[in-house]
mmCIF file of C-alpha atoms in Angstrom:
data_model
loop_
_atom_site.group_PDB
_atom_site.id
_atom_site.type_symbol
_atom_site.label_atom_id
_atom_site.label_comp_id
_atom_site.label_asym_id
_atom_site.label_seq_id
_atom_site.Cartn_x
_atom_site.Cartn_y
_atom_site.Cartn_z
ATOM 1 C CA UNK A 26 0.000 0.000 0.000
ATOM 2 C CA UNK A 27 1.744 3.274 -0.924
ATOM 3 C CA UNK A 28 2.262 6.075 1.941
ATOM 4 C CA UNK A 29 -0.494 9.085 1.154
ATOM 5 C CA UNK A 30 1.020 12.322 0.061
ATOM 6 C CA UNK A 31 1.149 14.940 3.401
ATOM 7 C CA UNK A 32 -1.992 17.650 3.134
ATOM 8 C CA UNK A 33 -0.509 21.063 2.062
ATOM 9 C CA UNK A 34 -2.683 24.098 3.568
ATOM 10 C CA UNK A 35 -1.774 27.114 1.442
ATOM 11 C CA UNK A 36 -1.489 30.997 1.491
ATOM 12 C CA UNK A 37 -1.051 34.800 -0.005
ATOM 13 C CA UNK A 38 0.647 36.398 2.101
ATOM 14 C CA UNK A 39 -0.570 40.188 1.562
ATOM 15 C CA UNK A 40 1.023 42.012 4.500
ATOM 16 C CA UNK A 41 3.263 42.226 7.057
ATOM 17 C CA UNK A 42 3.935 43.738 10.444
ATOM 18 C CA UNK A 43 6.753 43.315 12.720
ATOM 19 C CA UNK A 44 8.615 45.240 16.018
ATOM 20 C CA UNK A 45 11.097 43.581 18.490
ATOM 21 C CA UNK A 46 13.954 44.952 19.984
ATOM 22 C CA UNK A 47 16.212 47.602 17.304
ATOM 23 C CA UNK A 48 13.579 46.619 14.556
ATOM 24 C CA UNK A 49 10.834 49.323 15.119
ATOM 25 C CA UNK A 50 8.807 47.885 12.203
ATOM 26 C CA UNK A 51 8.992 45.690 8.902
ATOM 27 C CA UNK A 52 10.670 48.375 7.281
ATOM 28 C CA UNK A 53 13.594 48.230 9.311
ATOM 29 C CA UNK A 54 13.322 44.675 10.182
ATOM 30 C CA UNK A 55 13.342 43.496 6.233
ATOM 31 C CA UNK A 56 16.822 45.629 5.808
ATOM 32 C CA UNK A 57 18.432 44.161 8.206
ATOM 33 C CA UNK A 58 17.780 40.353 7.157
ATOM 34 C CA UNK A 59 18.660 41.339 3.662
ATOM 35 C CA UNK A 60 21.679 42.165 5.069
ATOM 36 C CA UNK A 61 21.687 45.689 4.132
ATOM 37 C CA UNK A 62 22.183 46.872 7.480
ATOM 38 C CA UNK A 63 23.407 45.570 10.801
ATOM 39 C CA UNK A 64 21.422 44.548 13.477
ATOM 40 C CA UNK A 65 21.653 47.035 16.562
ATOM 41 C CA UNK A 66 19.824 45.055 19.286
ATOM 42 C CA UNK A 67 17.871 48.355 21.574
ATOM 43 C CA UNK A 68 14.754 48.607 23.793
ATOM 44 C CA UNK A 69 11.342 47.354 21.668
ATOM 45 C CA UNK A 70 9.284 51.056 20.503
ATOM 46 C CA UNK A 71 6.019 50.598 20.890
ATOM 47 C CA UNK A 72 3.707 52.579 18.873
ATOM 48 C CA UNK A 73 1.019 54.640 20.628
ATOM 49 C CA UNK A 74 -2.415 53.124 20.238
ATOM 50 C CA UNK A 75 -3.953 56.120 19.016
ATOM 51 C CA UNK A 76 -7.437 54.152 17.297
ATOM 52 C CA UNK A 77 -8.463 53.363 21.343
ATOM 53 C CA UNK A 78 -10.789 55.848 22.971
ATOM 54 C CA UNK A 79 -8.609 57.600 25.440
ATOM 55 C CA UNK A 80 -9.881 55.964 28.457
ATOM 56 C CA UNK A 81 -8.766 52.297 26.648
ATOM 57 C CA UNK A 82 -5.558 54.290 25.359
ATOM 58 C CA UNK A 83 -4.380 55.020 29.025
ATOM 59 C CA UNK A 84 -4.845 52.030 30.711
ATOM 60 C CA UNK A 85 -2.968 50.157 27.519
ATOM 61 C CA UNK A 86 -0.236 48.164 28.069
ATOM 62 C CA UNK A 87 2.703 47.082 26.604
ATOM 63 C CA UNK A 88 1.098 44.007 24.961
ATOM 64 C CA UNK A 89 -1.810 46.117 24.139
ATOM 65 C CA UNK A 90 0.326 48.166 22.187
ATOM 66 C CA UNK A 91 2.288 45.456 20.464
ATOM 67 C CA UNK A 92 -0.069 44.195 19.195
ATOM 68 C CA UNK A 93 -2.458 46.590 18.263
ATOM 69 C CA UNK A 94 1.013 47.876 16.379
ATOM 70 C CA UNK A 95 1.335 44.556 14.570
ATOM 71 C CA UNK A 96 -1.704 43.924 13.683
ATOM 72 C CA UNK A 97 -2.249 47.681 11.960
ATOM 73 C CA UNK A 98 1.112 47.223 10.521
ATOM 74 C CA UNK A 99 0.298 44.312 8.461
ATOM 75 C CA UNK A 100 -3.196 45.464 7.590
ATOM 76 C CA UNK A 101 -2.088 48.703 5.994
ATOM 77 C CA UNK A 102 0.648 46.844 4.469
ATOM 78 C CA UNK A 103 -2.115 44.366 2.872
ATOM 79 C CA UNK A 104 -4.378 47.207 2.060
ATOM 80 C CA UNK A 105 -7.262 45.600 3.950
ATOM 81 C CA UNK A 106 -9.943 46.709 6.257
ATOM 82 C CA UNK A 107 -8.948 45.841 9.797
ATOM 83 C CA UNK A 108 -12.906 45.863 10.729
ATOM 84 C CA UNK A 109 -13.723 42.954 8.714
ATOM 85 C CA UNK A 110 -10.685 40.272 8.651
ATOM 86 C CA UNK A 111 -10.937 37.171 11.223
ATOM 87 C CA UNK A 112 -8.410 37.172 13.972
ATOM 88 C CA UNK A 113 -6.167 34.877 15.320
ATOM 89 C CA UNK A 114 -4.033 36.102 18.513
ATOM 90 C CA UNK A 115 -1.196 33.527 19.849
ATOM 91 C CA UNK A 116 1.374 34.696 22.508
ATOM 92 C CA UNK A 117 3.390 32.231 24.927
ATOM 93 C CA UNK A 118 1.897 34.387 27.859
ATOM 94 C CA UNK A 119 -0.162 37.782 28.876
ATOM 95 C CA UNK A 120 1.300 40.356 30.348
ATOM 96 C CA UNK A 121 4.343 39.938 32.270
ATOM 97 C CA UNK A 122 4.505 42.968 34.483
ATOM 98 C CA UNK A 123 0.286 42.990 35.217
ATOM 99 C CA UNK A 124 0.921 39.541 36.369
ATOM 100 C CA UNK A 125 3.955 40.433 38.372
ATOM 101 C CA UNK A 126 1.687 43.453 40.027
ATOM 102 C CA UNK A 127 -1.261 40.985 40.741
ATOM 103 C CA UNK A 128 1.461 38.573 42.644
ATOM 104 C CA UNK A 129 2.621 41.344 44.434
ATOM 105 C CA UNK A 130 -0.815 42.354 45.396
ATOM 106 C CA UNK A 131 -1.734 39.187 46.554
ATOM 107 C CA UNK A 132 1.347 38.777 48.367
ATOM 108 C CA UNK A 133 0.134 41.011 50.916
ATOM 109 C CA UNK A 134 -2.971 41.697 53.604
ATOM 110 C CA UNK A 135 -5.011 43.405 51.275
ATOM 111 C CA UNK A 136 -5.936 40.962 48.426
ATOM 112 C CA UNK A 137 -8.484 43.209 46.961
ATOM 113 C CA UNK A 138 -7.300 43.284 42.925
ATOM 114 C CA UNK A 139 -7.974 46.356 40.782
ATOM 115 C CA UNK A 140 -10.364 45.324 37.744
ATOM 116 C CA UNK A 141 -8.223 46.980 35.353
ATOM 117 C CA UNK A 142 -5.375 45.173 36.113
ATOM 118 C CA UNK A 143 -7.249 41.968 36.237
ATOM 119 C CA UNK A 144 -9.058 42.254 32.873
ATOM 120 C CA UNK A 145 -5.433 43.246 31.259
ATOM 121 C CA UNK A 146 -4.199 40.518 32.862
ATOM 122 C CA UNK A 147 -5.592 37.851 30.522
ATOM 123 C CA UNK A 148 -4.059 35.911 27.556
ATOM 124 C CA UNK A 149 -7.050 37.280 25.576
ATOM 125 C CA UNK A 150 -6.531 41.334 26.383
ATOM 126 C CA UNK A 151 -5.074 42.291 23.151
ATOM 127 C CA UNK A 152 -7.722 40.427 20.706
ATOM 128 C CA UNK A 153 -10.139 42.566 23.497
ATOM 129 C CA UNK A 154 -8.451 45.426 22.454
ATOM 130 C CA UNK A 155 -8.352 44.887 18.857
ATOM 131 C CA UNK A 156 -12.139 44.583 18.667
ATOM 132 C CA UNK A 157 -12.567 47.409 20.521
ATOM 133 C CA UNK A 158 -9.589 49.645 18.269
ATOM 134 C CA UNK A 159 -11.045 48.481 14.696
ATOM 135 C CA UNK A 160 -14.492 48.104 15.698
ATOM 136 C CA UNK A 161 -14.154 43.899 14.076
ATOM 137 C CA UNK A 162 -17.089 42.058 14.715
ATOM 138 C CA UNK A 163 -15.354 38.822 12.550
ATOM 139 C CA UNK A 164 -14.193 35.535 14.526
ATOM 140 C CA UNK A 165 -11.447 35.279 16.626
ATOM 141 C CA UNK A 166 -9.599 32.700 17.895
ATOM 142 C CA UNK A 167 -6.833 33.423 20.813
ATOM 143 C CA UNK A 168 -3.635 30.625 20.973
ATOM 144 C CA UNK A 169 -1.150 29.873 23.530
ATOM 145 C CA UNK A 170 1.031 26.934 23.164
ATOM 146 C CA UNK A 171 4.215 27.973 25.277
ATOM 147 C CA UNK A 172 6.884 28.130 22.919
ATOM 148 C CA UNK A 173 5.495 26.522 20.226
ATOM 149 C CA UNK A 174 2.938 29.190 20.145
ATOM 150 C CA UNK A 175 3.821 30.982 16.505
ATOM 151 C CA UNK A 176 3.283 27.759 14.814
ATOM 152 C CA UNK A 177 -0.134 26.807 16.732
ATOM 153 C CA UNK A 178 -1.372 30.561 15.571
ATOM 154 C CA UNK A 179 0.088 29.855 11.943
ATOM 155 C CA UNK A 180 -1.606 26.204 11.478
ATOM 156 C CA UNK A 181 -5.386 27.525 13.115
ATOM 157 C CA UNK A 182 -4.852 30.824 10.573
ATOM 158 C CA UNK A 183 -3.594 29.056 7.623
ATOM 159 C CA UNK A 184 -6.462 26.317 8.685
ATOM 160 C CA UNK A 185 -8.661 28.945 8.803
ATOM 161 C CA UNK A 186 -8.165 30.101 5.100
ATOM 162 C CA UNK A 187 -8.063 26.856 3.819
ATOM 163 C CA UNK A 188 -11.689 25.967 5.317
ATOM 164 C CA UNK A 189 -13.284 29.474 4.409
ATOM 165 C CA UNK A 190 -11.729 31.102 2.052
ATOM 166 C CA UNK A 191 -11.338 34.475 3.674
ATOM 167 C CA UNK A 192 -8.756 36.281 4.565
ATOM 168 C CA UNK A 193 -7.023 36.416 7.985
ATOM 169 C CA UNK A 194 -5.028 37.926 10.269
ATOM 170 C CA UNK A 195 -2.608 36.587 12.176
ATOM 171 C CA UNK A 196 -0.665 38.095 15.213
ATOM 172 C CA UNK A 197 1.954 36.535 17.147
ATOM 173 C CA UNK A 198 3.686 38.052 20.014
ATOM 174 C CA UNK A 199 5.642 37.530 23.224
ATOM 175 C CA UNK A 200 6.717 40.153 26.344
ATOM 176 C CA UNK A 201 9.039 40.514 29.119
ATOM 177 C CA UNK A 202 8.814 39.309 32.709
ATOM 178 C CA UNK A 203 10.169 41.806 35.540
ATOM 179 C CA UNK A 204 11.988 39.840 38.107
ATOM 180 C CA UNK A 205 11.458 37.214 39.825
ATOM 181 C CA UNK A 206 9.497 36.030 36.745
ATOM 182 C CA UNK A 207 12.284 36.515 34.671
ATOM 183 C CA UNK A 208 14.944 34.206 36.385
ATOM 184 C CA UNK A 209 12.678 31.730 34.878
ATOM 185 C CA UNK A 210 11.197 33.298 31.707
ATOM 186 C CA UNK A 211 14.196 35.198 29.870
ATOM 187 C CA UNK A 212 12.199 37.129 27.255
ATOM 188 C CA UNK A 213 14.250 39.834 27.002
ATOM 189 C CA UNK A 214 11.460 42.738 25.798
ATOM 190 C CA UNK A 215 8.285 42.942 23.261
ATOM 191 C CA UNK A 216 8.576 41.447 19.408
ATOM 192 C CA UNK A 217 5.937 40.103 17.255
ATOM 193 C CA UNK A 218 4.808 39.295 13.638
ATOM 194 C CA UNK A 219 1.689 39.645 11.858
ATOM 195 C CA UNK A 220 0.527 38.476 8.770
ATOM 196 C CA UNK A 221 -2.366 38.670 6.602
ATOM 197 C CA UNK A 222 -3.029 35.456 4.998
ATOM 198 C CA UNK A 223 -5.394 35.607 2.250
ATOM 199 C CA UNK A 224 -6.687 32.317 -0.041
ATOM 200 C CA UNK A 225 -6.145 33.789 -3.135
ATOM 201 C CA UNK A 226 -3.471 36.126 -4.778
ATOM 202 C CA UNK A 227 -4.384 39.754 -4.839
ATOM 203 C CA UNK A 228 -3.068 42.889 -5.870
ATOM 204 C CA UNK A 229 -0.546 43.453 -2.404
ATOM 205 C CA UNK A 230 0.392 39.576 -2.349
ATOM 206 C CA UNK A 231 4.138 39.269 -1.434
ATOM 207 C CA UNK A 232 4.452 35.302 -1.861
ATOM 208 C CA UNK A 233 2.610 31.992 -1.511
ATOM 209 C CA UNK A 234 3.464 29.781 1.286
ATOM 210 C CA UNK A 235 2.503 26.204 1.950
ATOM 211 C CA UNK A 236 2.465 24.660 4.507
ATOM 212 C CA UNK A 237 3.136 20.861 6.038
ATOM 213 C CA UNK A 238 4.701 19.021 8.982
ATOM 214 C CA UNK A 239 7.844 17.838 9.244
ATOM 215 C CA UNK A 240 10.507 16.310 11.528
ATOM 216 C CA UNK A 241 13.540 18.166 9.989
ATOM 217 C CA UNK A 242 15.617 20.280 12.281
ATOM 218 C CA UNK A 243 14.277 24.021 12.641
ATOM 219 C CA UNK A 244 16.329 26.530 10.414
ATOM 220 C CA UNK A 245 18.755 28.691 12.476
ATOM 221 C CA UNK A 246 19.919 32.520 11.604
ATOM 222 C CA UNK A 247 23.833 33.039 10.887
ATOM 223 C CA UNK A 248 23.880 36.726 12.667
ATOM 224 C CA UNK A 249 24.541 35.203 16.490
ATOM 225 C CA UNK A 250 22.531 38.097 17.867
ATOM 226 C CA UNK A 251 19.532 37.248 15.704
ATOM 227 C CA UNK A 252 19.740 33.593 17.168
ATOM 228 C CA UNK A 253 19.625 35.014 20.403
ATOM 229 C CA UNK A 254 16.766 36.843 19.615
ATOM 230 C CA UNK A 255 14.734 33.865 17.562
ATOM 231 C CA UNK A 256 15.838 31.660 20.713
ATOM 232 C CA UNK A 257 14.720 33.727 23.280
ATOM 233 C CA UNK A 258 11.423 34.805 21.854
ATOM 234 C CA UNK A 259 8.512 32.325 20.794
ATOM 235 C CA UNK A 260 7.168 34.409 18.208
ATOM 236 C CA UNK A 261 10.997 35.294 16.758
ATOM 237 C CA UNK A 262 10.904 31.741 15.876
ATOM 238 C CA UNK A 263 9.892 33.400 12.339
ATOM 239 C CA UNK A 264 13.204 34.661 11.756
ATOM 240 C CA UNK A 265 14.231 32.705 9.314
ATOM 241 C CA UNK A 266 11.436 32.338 7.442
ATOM 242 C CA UNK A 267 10.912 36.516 7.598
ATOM 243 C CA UNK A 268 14.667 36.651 6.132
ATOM 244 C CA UNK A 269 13.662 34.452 3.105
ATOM 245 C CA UNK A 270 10.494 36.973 2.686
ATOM 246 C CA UNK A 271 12.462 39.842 2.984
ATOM 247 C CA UNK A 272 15.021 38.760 0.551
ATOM 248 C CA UNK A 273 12.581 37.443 -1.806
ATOM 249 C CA UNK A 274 13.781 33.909 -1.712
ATOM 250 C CA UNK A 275 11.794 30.921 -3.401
ATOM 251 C CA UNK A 276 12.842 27.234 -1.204
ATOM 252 C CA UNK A 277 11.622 25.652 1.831
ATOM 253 C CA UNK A 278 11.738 26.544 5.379
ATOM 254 C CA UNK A 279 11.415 24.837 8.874
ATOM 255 C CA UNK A 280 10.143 26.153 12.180
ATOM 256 C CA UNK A 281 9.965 24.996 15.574
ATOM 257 C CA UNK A 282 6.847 23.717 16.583
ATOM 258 C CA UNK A 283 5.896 20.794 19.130
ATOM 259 C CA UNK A 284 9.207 19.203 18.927
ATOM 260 C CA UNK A 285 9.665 16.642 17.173
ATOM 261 C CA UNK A 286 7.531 17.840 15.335
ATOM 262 C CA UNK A 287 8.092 20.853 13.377
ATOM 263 C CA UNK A 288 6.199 23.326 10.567
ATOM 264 C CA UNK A 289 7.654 23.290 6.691
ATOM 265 C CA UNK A 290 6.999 26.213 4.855
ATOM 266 C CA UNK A 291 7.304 26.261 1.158
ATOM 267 C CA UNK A 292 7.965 29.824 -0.120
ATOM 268 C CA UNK A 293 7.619 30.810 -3.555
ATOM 269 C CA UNK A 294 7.574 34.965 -4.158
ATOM 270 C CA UNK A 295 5.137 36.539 -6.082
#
């Protein structure tokens, strides 16, 4: 009996959004994987979120801000309307410092916990956020799948296009821990990627990717600070397979997932 082919899910890919620490934004981050300039590693910028009311705006965080960043990165890069594409939000954790103020709180005699902090404290804040920034009434689905998160968000988005046909956006993201937490987390500061993943080509498409599993080893980056960074941060486990975007290289491309098993992505520019 001969072995069935593996199932290939496939994309567009019509935008792109990125910030993590000394790469402020694809922009940037795309000229330094070409090569064209060297990576300065420097504190993550986070842009204000200036779509929130201003009561939302000031009680924002630093995850609220990545990724409302990402997210509006990648949709003006795609040229799409951010009110009407399905979500998919996957980070390794919430936010780090909220959860290091609720610990603190609770650490003393007065356990009473302030709602805002609470409500920001969840893994699903920032697709909260997002709804409330763009106004999206579409479906969203939140991931978290430690470090393997970025592949769990790219398999239920890519999944997601395959079985509707519609576009959608994915946003993957990780942030720091103050101490203590961070003797045992080491993410060193905010990064992300998001991508809008359509069914079709359009107009703004940048390449097709397919994808399948695999139990090859997970590609590595040459520049020893950008390993550091793709090591350290779950969602920087796109490195690689940004660099081959941004230097508009057709081949395949592994990424860690739920070792041993791993993601393949086929990449073919358009």
């Amino acid at each position: 009996m001969s072995a069935q082919p593996a199932l290939k899910m496939q994309a567009w890919i019509d935008g792109i959004g990125f910030i993590a620490p000394g790469m402020p934004d694809w922009a940037v981050a795309s000229a330094v994987l070409r090569g064209e300039q060297p990576y300065v590693s420097a504190s993550s910028v986070l842009p204000v979120p200036t779509l929130l009311p201003s009561a939302e705006r000031r009680r924002a965080s630093r995850v609220i801000k990545l990724s409302l960043g990402l997210g509006l990165e990648a949709v003006a890069h795609a040229g799409a309307d951010a009110g009407t594409l399905a979500t998919v939000f996957s980070a390794s954790g919430a936010d780090g410092h909220n959860c290091h103020a609720l610990c603190e709180q609770l650490a003393t005699d007065d356990r009473q916990l302030s709602p805002t902090r609470f409500h920001n404290s969840v893994h699903n804040a920032a697709a909260g956020y997002w709804g409330i920034a763009t106004r999206c009434m579409a479906p969203c689905q939140v991931v978290g799948a430690f470090d393997a998160s970025l592949g769990a968000g790219l398999l239920d988005a890519m999944a997601q296009v395959a079985c509707t046909g519609e576009s959608v956006l994915l946003v993957a993201y990780d942030s720091e821990y103050p101490q203590p937490l961070f003797a045992k987390r080491d993410t060193p500061d905010c990064a992300g990627v998001a991508l809008v993943l359509s069914a079709r080509p359009g107009p703004n498409a940048k390449a097709r990717i397919q994808l399948h599993t695999t139990r090859a080893r997970a590609a590595t980056m040459a520049d020893p600070a950008l390993e550091q960074l793709r090591q350290q941060v779950p969602a920087m486990r796109a490195l690689p397979f940004l660099q081959r975007l941004a230097r508009g290289e057709s081949g395949s491309v592994v990424l860690d997932y739920l070792a041993p098993q791993q993601i393949e992505l086929d990449v073919t520019p358009c």
